[in-house]
Coordinates of C-alpha atoms in Angstrom, one line a residue:
Chain A
M19 CA 0.0 0.0 0.0
T20 CA 1.1 3.6 -0.6
D21 CA 0.3 6.2 2.1
V22 CA -0.6 9.6 0.7
T23 CA -1.3 12.9 2.3
M24 CA -2.3 15.9 0.3
T25 CA -4.2 19.2 0.4
V26 CA -7.4 18.8 -1.5
N27 CA -9.5 21.9 -1.9
G28 CA -7.7 23.4 1.1
Q29 CA -8.2 20.5 3.4
T30 CA -5.5 17.9 4.4
R31 CA -6.6 14.5 3.3
S32 CA -4.9 11.1 3.8
A33 CA -5.4 7.6 2.5
S34 CA -3.6 4.3 2.2
V35 CA -4.2 2.9 -1.3
P36 CA -2.7 0.2 -3.6
P37 CA 0.2 1.7 -5.7
E38 CA -1.7 1.3 -9.0
T39 CA -4.4 3.7 -7.8
T40 CA -4.7 6.8 -10.0
L41 CA -5.3 10.3 -8.5
L42 CA -8.7 10.2 -10.2
Q43 CA -9.7 6.9 -8.4
L44 CA -8.3 8.3 -5.1
L45 CA -10.5 11.5 -5.5
R46 CA -13.6 9.7 -6.5
D47 CA -13.5 6.4 -4.5
N48 CA -11.6 7.4 -1.4
F49 CA -12.4 11.1 -1.0
N50 CA -15.9 10.9 -2.5
L51 CA -15.2 13.8 -4.8
T52 CA -17.0 12.7 -7.9
G53 CA -16.8 16.0 -9.8
A54 CA -13.8 14.9 -11.8
K55 CA -15.1 12.3 -14.3
L56 CA -13.8 9.1 -15.6
G57 CA -14.1 9.4 -19.4
C58 CA -11.5 7.9 -21.7
D59 CA -9.1 7.0 -18.9
V60 CA -6.1 7.5 -21.3
G61 CA -5.6 11.3 -21.2
D62 CA -7.5 12.2 -24.4
C63 CA -10.8 13.6 -23.1
G64 CA -9.9 15.8 -20.2
A65 CA -13.1 15.0 -18.2
C66 CA -10.8 14.1 -15.2
T67 CA -8.9 17.5 -15.3
V68 CA -7.9 18.8 -11.8
I69 CA -5.3 21.4 -10.8
V70 CA -2.2 20.1 -9.1
D71 CA 0.2 22.7 -7.7
G72 CA -1.3 25.3 -10.0
Q73 CA -1.2 23.2 -13.2
A74 CA -4.1 21.5 -15.0
V75 CA -3.4 17.8 -15.3
N76 CA -5.3 14.6 -16.3
S77 CA -5.9 12.9 -12.9
C78 CA -6.3 9.6 -14.7
L79 CA -2.7 9.8 -15.8
M80 CA -1.2 10.4 -12.4
L81 CA -0.7 7.9 -9.7
A82 CA -2.1 8.8 -6.3
G83 CA 1.5 8.4 -4.9
Q84 CA 2.7 11.2 -7.3
A85 CA 0.2 13.6 -5.7
D86 CA 1.6 12.9 -2.2
G87 CA 2.4 16.2 -0.5
R88 CA 0.9 18.3 -3.2
R89 CA -2.0 20.8 -3.5
V90 CA -5.0 19.5 -5.5
L91 CA -7.9 21.6 -6.5
T92 CA -11.0 20.0 -7.9
I93 CA -14.3 21.4 -9.2
E94 CA -15.7 20.9 -5.7
G95 CA -13.2 23.5 -4.5
L96 CA -14.5 26.3 -6.8
A97 CA -17.8 27.2 -5.3
S98 CA -18.8 27.9 -1.7
R99 CA -22.2 27.0 -0.5
D100 CA -23.5 30.5 -1.1
H101 CA -21.5 31.6 -4.2
L102 CA -20.6 30.0 -7.5
H103 CA -17.2 30.9 -8.9
T104 CA -17.2 33.6 -11.6
I105 CA -16.3 31.0 -14.2
Q106 CA -19.2 28.8 -13.1
K107 CA -21.6 31.8 -13.3
T108 CA -20.5 32.8 -16.8
F109 CA -20.8 29.2 -18.0
E110 CA -24.3 29.1 -16.5
N111 CA -25.3 32.5 -18.1
S112 CA -23.9 31.6 -21.5
G113 CA -25.5 28.1 -21.5
A114 CA -22.0 26.9 -22.3
L115 CA -22.7 23.3 -21.1
Q116 CA -25.2 21.0 -22.5
C117 CA -25.1 17.4 -21.1
G118 CA -22.4 18.7 -18.7
F119 CA -20.2 15.6 -18.5
C120 CA -17.1 17.5 -19.7
G121 CA -18.0 20.5 -17.6
P122 CA -15.8 19.9 -14.5
G123 CA -12.8 19.3 -16.6
V124 CA -13.4 22.3 -18.9
L125 CA -13.9 24.6 -15.9
M126 CA -10.7 23.4 -14.3
S127 CA -8.8 24.0 -17.5
A128 CA -10.4 27.5 -17.7
K129 CA -9.5 28.2 -14.1
A130 CA -5.8 27.1 -14.6
L131 CA -5.7 29.4 -17.7
L132 CA -7.2 32.4 -15.9
D133 CA -5.0 32.0 -12.8
E134 CA -2.0 32.6 -15.2
N135 CA -3.5 35.0 -17.6
L136 CA -6.5 37.2 -17.0
N137 CA -6.5 38.6 -20.5
P138 CA -6.3 35.6 -22.8
S139 CA -6.8 35.8 -26.5
T140 CA -9.4 33.6 -28.2
Q141 CA -6.5 31.5 -29.5
E142 CA -5.1 31.1 -26.0
I143 CA -8.5 30.0 -24.7
R144 CA -8.8 27.5 -27.5
D145 CA -5.3 26.2 -26.7
A146 CA -6.1 25.9 -23.0
L147 CA -9.3 23.9 -23.8
S148 CA -7.9 21.8 -26.5
G149 CA -7.4 18.9 -24.1
N150 CA -11.1 18.9 -23.1
L151 CA -13.5 17.1 -25.5
C152 CA -17.2 18.2 -25.5
R153 CA -19.2 15.7 -27.6
C154 CA -22.2 18.0 -27.5
T155 CA -19.7 20.2 -29.5
G156 CA -20.6 23.4 -27.7
Y157 CA -17.1 25.0 -27.9
T158 CA -18.1 28.5 -29.1
K159 CA -20.2 29.3 -26.0
M160 CA -17.5 27.9 -23.7
I161 CA -15.0 30.3 -25.2
E162 CA -17.4 33.2 -24.8
A163 CA -18.0 32.1 -21.2
V164 CA -14.2 32.1 -20.5
Q165 CA -13.9 35.5 -22.1
D166 CA -16.8 36.8 -19.9
A167 CA -15.2 35.3 -16.8
A168 CA -11.9 36.9 -17.6
R169 CA -13.5 40.3 -18.1
L170 CA -15.4 40.0 -14.8
M171 CA -12.3 38.8 -12.9
R172 CA -10.3 41.7 -14.3
E173 CA -12.9 44.2 -13.2
D174 CA -13.0 42.5 -9.8
S175 CA -9.3 42.7 -9.3
R176 CA -9.2 46.3 -10.4
A177 CA -12.0 47.1 -7.9
Q178 CA -10.1 45.3 -5.1
L179 CA -7.0 47.3 -6.0
T180 CA -9.0 50.6 -5.8
H181 CA -10.5 49.5 -2.6
A182 CA -7.1 48.7 -1.1
R183 CA -5.7 52.1 -2.2
T184 CA -8.7 53.9 -0.7
E185 CA -8.1 52.0 2.6
V186 CA -4.4 53.0 2.6
A187 CA -5.3 56.6 1.7
T188 CA -7.8 57.0 4.6
P189 CA -6.2 55.6 7.8
Chain B
M10 CA -4.0 -1.6 -13.9
K11 CA -2.4 -4.8 -12.6
A12 CA -0.8 -4.6 -9.1
F13 CA 2.8 -3.4 -9.0
G14 CA 5.3 -2.3 -6.3
Y15 CA 6.1 1.4 -6.1
V16 CA 9.2 3.3 -5.0
S17 CA 9.7 7.0 -5.2
A18 CA 13.4 7.6 -6.0
K19 CA 15.2 10.0 -3.6
D20 CA 17.9 11.0 -6.1
V21 CA 19.6 9.9 -9.3
A22 CA 21.9 7.5 -7.5
H23 CA 19.0 5.9 -5.7
A24 CA 17.0 5.6 -9.0
V25 CA 20.0 4.0 -10.8
A26 CA 20.6 1.6 -7.9
L27 CA 16.9 0.5 -7.9
L28 CA 16.9 0.1 -11.7
G29 CA 20.2 -1.9 -11.5
E30 CA 18.7 -4.1 -8.8
H31 CA 15.3 -4.8 -10.6
G32 CA 16.5 -4.7 -14.2
A33 CA 13.8 -5.7 -16.7
K34 CA 11.2 -6.1 -13.9
A35 CA 11.2 -2.4 -13.3
K36 CA 9.6 0.4 -15.3
I37 CA 10.5 4.1 -14.9
L38 CA 7.7 6.6 -14.1
A39 CA 8.5 10.1 -15.3
G40 CA 5.5 12.1 -16.5
G41 CA 3.4 9.0 -16.8
T42 CA 1.3 10.2 -19.7
D43 CA 2.4 7.3 -21.9
L44 CA 3.4 4.8 -19.2
L45 CA 0.0 4.8 -17.4
V46 CA -1.8 4.2 -20.6
E47 CA 0.5 1.3 -21.4
L48 CA 0.0 -0.1 -17.9
K49 CA -3.8 0.2 -18.2
H50 CA -3.6 -1.7 -21.6
A51 CA -1.2 -4.2 -20.0
V52 CA 1.5 -3.5 -22.6
H53 CA 4.0 -3.9 -19.7
N54 CA 3.5 -5.8 -16.5
P55 CA 6.3 -4.5 -14.3
E56 CA 6.9 -5.9 -10.8
I57 CA 8.0 -2.5 -9.7
I58 CA 7.6 1.1 -10.7
V59 CA 10.5 3.4 -10.0
D60 CA 9.0 6.9 -9.7
V61 CA 11.7 9.5 -10.7
S62 CA 9.2 12.3 -11.2
R63 CA 10.3 14.2 -8.1
L64 CA 14.0 14.3 -9.0
A65 CA 14.5 18.1 -9.3
E66 CA 18.1 17.6 -10.5
L67 CA 16.7 16.1 -13.8
K68 CA 14.4 19.0 -14.5
E69 CA 17.0 21.7 -14.9
I70 CA 17.5 23.6 -18.1
V71 CA 21.0 25.2 -18.0
I72 CA 23.9 26.3 -20.2
A73 CA 27.1 24.5 -19.3
D74 CA 30.6 24.5 -20.9
D75 CA 29.6 21.9 -23.4
G76 CA 26.3 23.2 -24.4
L77 CA 22.6 23.5 -23.4
H78 CA 21.5 20.8 -21.0
I79 CA 17.8 20.0 -20.8
G80 CA 17.1 17.6 -18.0
A81 CA 15.2 14.5 -19.1
L82 CA 12.4 15.3 -16.7
A83 CA 11.8 18.8 -18.0
T84 CA 8.1 18.9 -19.0
H85 CA 7.0 20.2 -22.4
A86 CA 5.4 23.1 -20.4
D87 CA 8.8 23.7 -18.7
I88 CA 10.5 23.9 -22.2
M89 CA 7.8 26.3 -23.5
N90 CA 8.3 28.5 -20.5
A91 CA 12.1 28.5 -20.2
P92 CA 13.5 31.9 -21.3
I93 CA 16.9 30.3 -22.3
I94 CA 15.1 28.0 -24.8
S95 CA 12.7 30.5 -26.2
G96 CA 15.6 33.0 -26.7
M97 CA 18.0 30.5 -28.3
F98 CA 15.8 27.7 -29.8
P99 CA 12.2 28.8 -30.6
A100 CA 12.1 25.6 -32.7
L101 CA 12.1 23.5 -29.4
V102 CA 9.2 25.7 -28.1
E103 CA 7.2 25.0 -31.2
A104 CA 7.9 21.3 -31.0
A105 CA 6.9 21.2 -27.3
H106 CA 3.8 23.2 -27.9
S107 CA 2.7 20.8 -30.7
I108 CA 2.5 17.9 -28.3
G109 CA -0.8 16.7 -26.8
A110 CA -2.8 19.4 -24.9
V111 CA -2.1 21.6 -21.8
Q112 CA -2.8 18.7 -19.4
T113 CA -0.3 16.3 -21.1
R114 CA 2.3 19.0 -21.6
N115 CA 2.2 19.8 -17.8
L116 CA 2.9 16.2 -17.0
G117 CA 4.8 14.7 -20.0
T118 CA 8.6 15.0 -20.0
L119 CA 11.1 15.5 -22.8
G120 CA 12.9 12.3 -21.9
G121 CA 9.7 10.3 -21.7
N122 CA 8.6 11.6 -25.1
L123 CA 11.9 10.7 -26.7
I124 CA 12.0 7.1 -25.3
T125 CA 8.5 6.4 -26.6
C126 CA 10.5 6.3 -29.9
V127 CA 7.4 6.4 -32.0
P128 CA 8.1 7.4 -35.6
S129 CA 6.1 10.6 -35.1
V130 CA 7.8 11.7 -31.9
D131 CA 7.4 15.5 -31.9
S132 CA 10.5 16.2 -29.7
G133 CA 12.7 14.3 -32.2
P134 CA 13.2 16.2 -35.4
A135 CA 14.3 19.6 -34.1
L136 CA 16.7 18.0 -31.6
I137 CA 18.2 15.7 -34.3
A138 CA 18.6 18.8 -36.5
L139 CA 20.6 20.4 -33.7
D140 CA 22.9 17.3 -33.3
A141 CA 21.6 16.7 -29.8
V142 CA 23.4 14.2 -27.6
V143 CA 22.0 12.3 -24.6
T144 CA 23.4 11.3 -21.3
V145 CA 22.4 7.9 -20.0
A146 CA 23.2 6.6 -16.5
S147 CA 23.3 3.0 -15.3
A148 CA 25.0 1.0 -12.5
E149 CA 28.1 0.9 -14.8
G150 CA 28.3 4.7 -14.9
E151 CA 27.3 7.5 -17.3
R152 CA 27.7 7.4 -21.1
R153 CA 26.9 9.8 -23.9
M154 CA 25.6 9.1 -27.4
P155 CA 24.1 11.0 -30.2
L156 CA 20.3 11.2 -29.9
A157 CA 20.0 9.6 -33.3
E158 CA 21.6 6.4 -31.8
L159 CA 18.8 6.3 -29.2
F160 CA 16.3 5.7 -31.9
V161 CA 16.4 2.1 -33.1
G162 CA 13.0 1.3 -34.5
P163 CA 9.3 2.0 -33.9
R164 CA 8.9 2.0 -30.0
K165 CA 12.4 0.5 -29.7
T166 CA 15.4 2.5 -28.2
S167 CA 19.0 1.4 -27.7
L168 CA 18.5 1.7 -23.9
K169 CA 18.8 -1.5 -21.8
P170 CA 17.1 -2.4 -18.6
G171 CA 18.7 -0.5 -15.8
D172 CA 19.4 2.6 -18.0
L173 CA 18.1 6.0 -17.0
L174 CA 18.0 8.9 -19.4
I175 CA 19.6 11.9 -17.6
D176 CA 19.7 14.8 -20.0
I177 CA 19.6 16.0 -23.6
I178 CA 22.4 18.3 -24.7
I179 CA 22.7 20.6 -27.6
P180 CA 26.4 21.0 -28.2
K181 CA 28.0 24.4 -27.6
D182 CA 28.9 24.8 -31.3
N183 CA 25.2 24.8 -32.1
L184 CA 24.1 27.3 -29.5
D185 CA 22.0 30.0 -31.3
K186 CA 22.0 28.0 -34.6
P187 CA 18.9 29.1 -36.6
A188 CA 16.4 26.2 -36.5
A189 CA 12.7 25.6 -37.1
F190 CA 10.1 22.9 -36.5
E191 CA 7.0 22.2 -38.6
K192 CA 4.3 19.7 -38.0
F193 CA 1.2 18.8 -39.9
G194 CA -1.6 16.9 -38.1
L195 CA -5.3 16.4 -38.9
R196 CA -6.1 18.9 -36.1
K197 CA -4.2 21.6 -34.2
G198 CA -4.8 20.0 -30.8
Q199 CA -4.0 16.5 -29.7
A200 CA -3.1 15.1 -33.1
L201 CA -0.3 12.8 -34.1
A202 CA 2.0 14.3 -36.8
L203 CA 1.3 13.0 -40.3
V204 CA 4.8 14.5 -40.9
N205 CA 7.0 16.6 -38.7
V206 CA 10.2 18.3 -39.7
G207 CA 13.2 19.9 -38.0
V208 CA 15.8 21.9 -39.8
S209 CA 18.8 24.0 -38.9
F210 CA 21.6 25.8 -40.8
W211 CA 24.1 28.6 -40.3
V212 CA 24.3 31.4 -42.7
G213 CA 27.8 31.2 -44.2
D214 CA 29.9 33.9 -46.0
K215 CA 28.2 35.3 -49.0
S216 CA 24.9 34.1 -47.6
V217 CA 25.2 30.4 -48.3
F218 CA 23.7 27.4 -46.4
K219 CA 26.4 26.1 -43.9
A220 CA 26.0 22.9 -42.0
P221 CA 22.4 22.3 -43.0
R222 CA 20.4 19.7 -41.2
I223 CA 17.1 18.3 -42.2
A224 CA 15.3 15.8 -39.9
L225 CA 12.0 14.1 -40.8
G226 CA 9.5 12.4 -38.5
A227 CA 6.6 10.0 -39.2
V228 CA 7.9 9.0 -42.6
A229 CA 10.3 6.1 -41.6
P230 CA 10.6 3.6 -38.7
T231 CA 12.4 6.3 -36.7
V232 CA 13.2 10.0 -37.1
I233 CA 15.6 10.2 -40.1
R234 CA 18.0 12.8 -41.6
A235 CA 17.7 13.7 -45.3
P236 CA 21.4 13.6 -46.3
K237 CA 20.9 14.2 -50.0
A238 CA 18.8 17.3 -49.4
E239 CA 21.4 18.5 -46.9
A240 CA 24.3 17.9 -49.4
Y241 CA 22.3 19.8 -52.0
L242 CA 22.0 22.8 -49.7
D243 CA 25.5 22.8 -48.3
G244 CA 27.5 25.8 -49.7
R245 CA 24.6 26.8 -51.9
K246 CA 23.4 30.4 -52.0
I247 CA 20.3 30.8 -49.8
S248 CA 17.1 31.3 -52.0
A249 CA 13.5 30.3 -52.0
E250 CA 14.2 28.1 -55.0
A251 CA 17.0 26.2 -53.2
M252 CA 14.6 25.6 -50.2
A253 CA 11.9 24.3 -52.5
E254 CA 14.4 22.0 -54.3
A255 CA 15.7 20.7 -50.9
G256 CA 12.1 19.9 -50.0
R257 CA 11.6 17.9 -53.2
I258 CA 14.8 16.0 -52.6
A259 CA 13.9 15.3 -49.0
A260 CA 10.6 13.9 -50.2
T261 CA 12.5 11.3 -52.2
E262 CA 14.4 10.3 -49.1
A263 CA 11.3 9.8 -47.0
K264 CA 9.9 6.3 -46.7
P265 CA 6.3 6.9 -45.6
I266 CA 3.6 4.3 -45.1
T267 CA -0.1 4.4 -45.9
D268 CA -2.3 4.1 -42.9
F269 CA -5.8 5.3 -41.8
R270 CA -4.4 8.8 -41.2
A271 CA -2.9 9.5 -44.6
G272 CA -1.5 7.9 -47.7
A273 CA 2.2 7.6 -48.4
E274 CA 2.0 9.9 -51.4
Y275 CA 0.3 12.6 -49.4
R276 CA 2.9 12.3 -46.7
R277 CA 5.7 12.6 -49.3
D278 CA 4.1 15.8 -50.6
L279 CA 3.9 17.1 -47.0
V280 CA 7.6 16.5 -46.6
A281 CA 8.4 18.7 -49.6
V282 CA 6.1 21.5 -48.3
L283 CA 7.1 21.3 -44.6
V284 CA 10.9 21.2 -45.4
K285 CA 10.5 24.3 -47.5
R286 CA 8.5 26.1 -44.9
A287 CA 10.8 25.2 -42.1
L288 CA 13.9 26.4 -44.0
A289 CA 12.2 29.7 -44.7
K290 CA 11.2 30.1 -41.1
A291 CA 14.8 29.3 -40.0
Q292 CA 16.1 31.8 -42.5
A293 CA 13.7 34.5 -41.1
R294 CA 15.1 33.7 -37.6
A295 CA 18.7 34.0 -38.9
A296 CA 17.9 37.4 -40.5
A297 CA 16.2 38.6 -37.3
K298 CA 19.3 37.6 -35.2
Q299 CA 21.6 39.3 -37.7
K300 CA 19.6 42.5 -37.4
E301 CA 19.8 42.3 -33.6
L302 CA 23.6 42.0 -33.8
V303 CA 23.9 45.0 -36.1
A304 CA 21.6 47.1 -34.0

C-alpha cells in the first residue's frame, strides 16, 4: 500500500491505497469527490482534469502516490455553499454546457488558464481547452464564457485594488 | 491496472541503484502520460515502478561549458516557459507546444517523449537537426551518445534495462543555430503528426547554407535525416528556389507508409512542403538575429 497525504480543496486528506491507484480513483473512491469524471481513462478527453500545484493535469494519468504532499484543486473547491465561482456563473449564463459531463474538466482548464492569464486571446483559450473534449460540441459558448469570466475577474481585481488604495489613503 | 510495487526515488543514485537491482522487472515513471496508458492496456506488466518524477536535478535547463543541457524530466510546459530555450531555440518551443494538450504538456517530459520512440515523436526532429546528444546513467556509470543512436525502430530504443536517461544536450557549437520545426496533423490539438520536420543551418559567408540539417519524422521507422537534401544545400546560395528543391529531394528520401491517417504519397508531398516552410522560417530567424547583432 502507498500512504498519501495531500491538500485537497484546502483540506488535508490522507489515504492508504494500492500503488496502482490513480489520482482520479483516489479522489472519486476514497475522498468521495465525484466531480472529476472518468471518461476515456487515457488522457484524451480531459473530463478528469484537476489542478495540481497550479497546473491543469489529467488525474487519470497520475498515480495517487505522485500527488503525495501536493495541493490538489477539484471542481468541488471552486464554489462555496453561497456563491458560485465567476467561471461557473458565466458558463451558466452563456448556456455553455449541454449534457455537462465534460464541464468539471473544462472549468478546471479554464480556471488554470485564468490563474495565469486574466486577459487571454481567443486562440489562447482554444489552446487551453484543446485537451477537453465536448461531444455536444458546444465549444463556441465555452470560449465566450471564459472571455466573460476573464473580463469580470479583471474588473473585480481592479475594484479590489482601488478599494485597497482607498483604505491606505484613509487611515 | 495490474498490481505493482512502487518506490519513489530520492535522487539519481537511488534511482540507478533501484533500476540496476530490478532490471527488466522495473519500469521508470517520469511524466506517466504514456506509461500509465501502457500499464492500463497491459503492454507492460512490471513488478515495480521506480518513480523518478520528483528528481528536481533532472528538471534543470542550464547552459554548461559543453552546451545547453535539458534535464530528461523537464516537461513540455517547462520547455515552452524556459527563457533560455525561447531565446535560443524557438524551434524547441514549437515542438513542445505541438505535443498533446495543456494537461499532457504539464505532466509529460522531454525524456519520456523521446523514449516512446514512436516514428512521429514530436520532440525528435528539431533536436536531431541540432545534433543533440543524450546522457544515460546505469549501474556501470554514465555514457553519452548522439540522440540519433537512441532511436532504433518503432517503439524501440537502444536503452537497456537499468538505464536512466539523464539529459539531452545541444552541443555548444550549435548554440543559437537558426532552426525551425513544422508539423502537420489532422487537427491543431491532440493530433499525431502526419509529418513533422526539424531543420537548422548557419548562414555562411556570401549568404550560403552552412552545416544544413534536415530531420524528418513519421515518414520512416524512426526520425531520419535527409542527407541528399542536406548535401544539395551545403554551400549553396540561400534562396526560395533552393529551399523548395531541398524539400523535393527530402521527399524522395522519406519512406512513408499508408495508414488510416494518410496515404504515403500525401505524406511525401507534405515532406516537400514542410521542409521548404521550415527552411524559410529558420532563415527569417537567422535574419532577425543578424539585425539584432547589427543594432
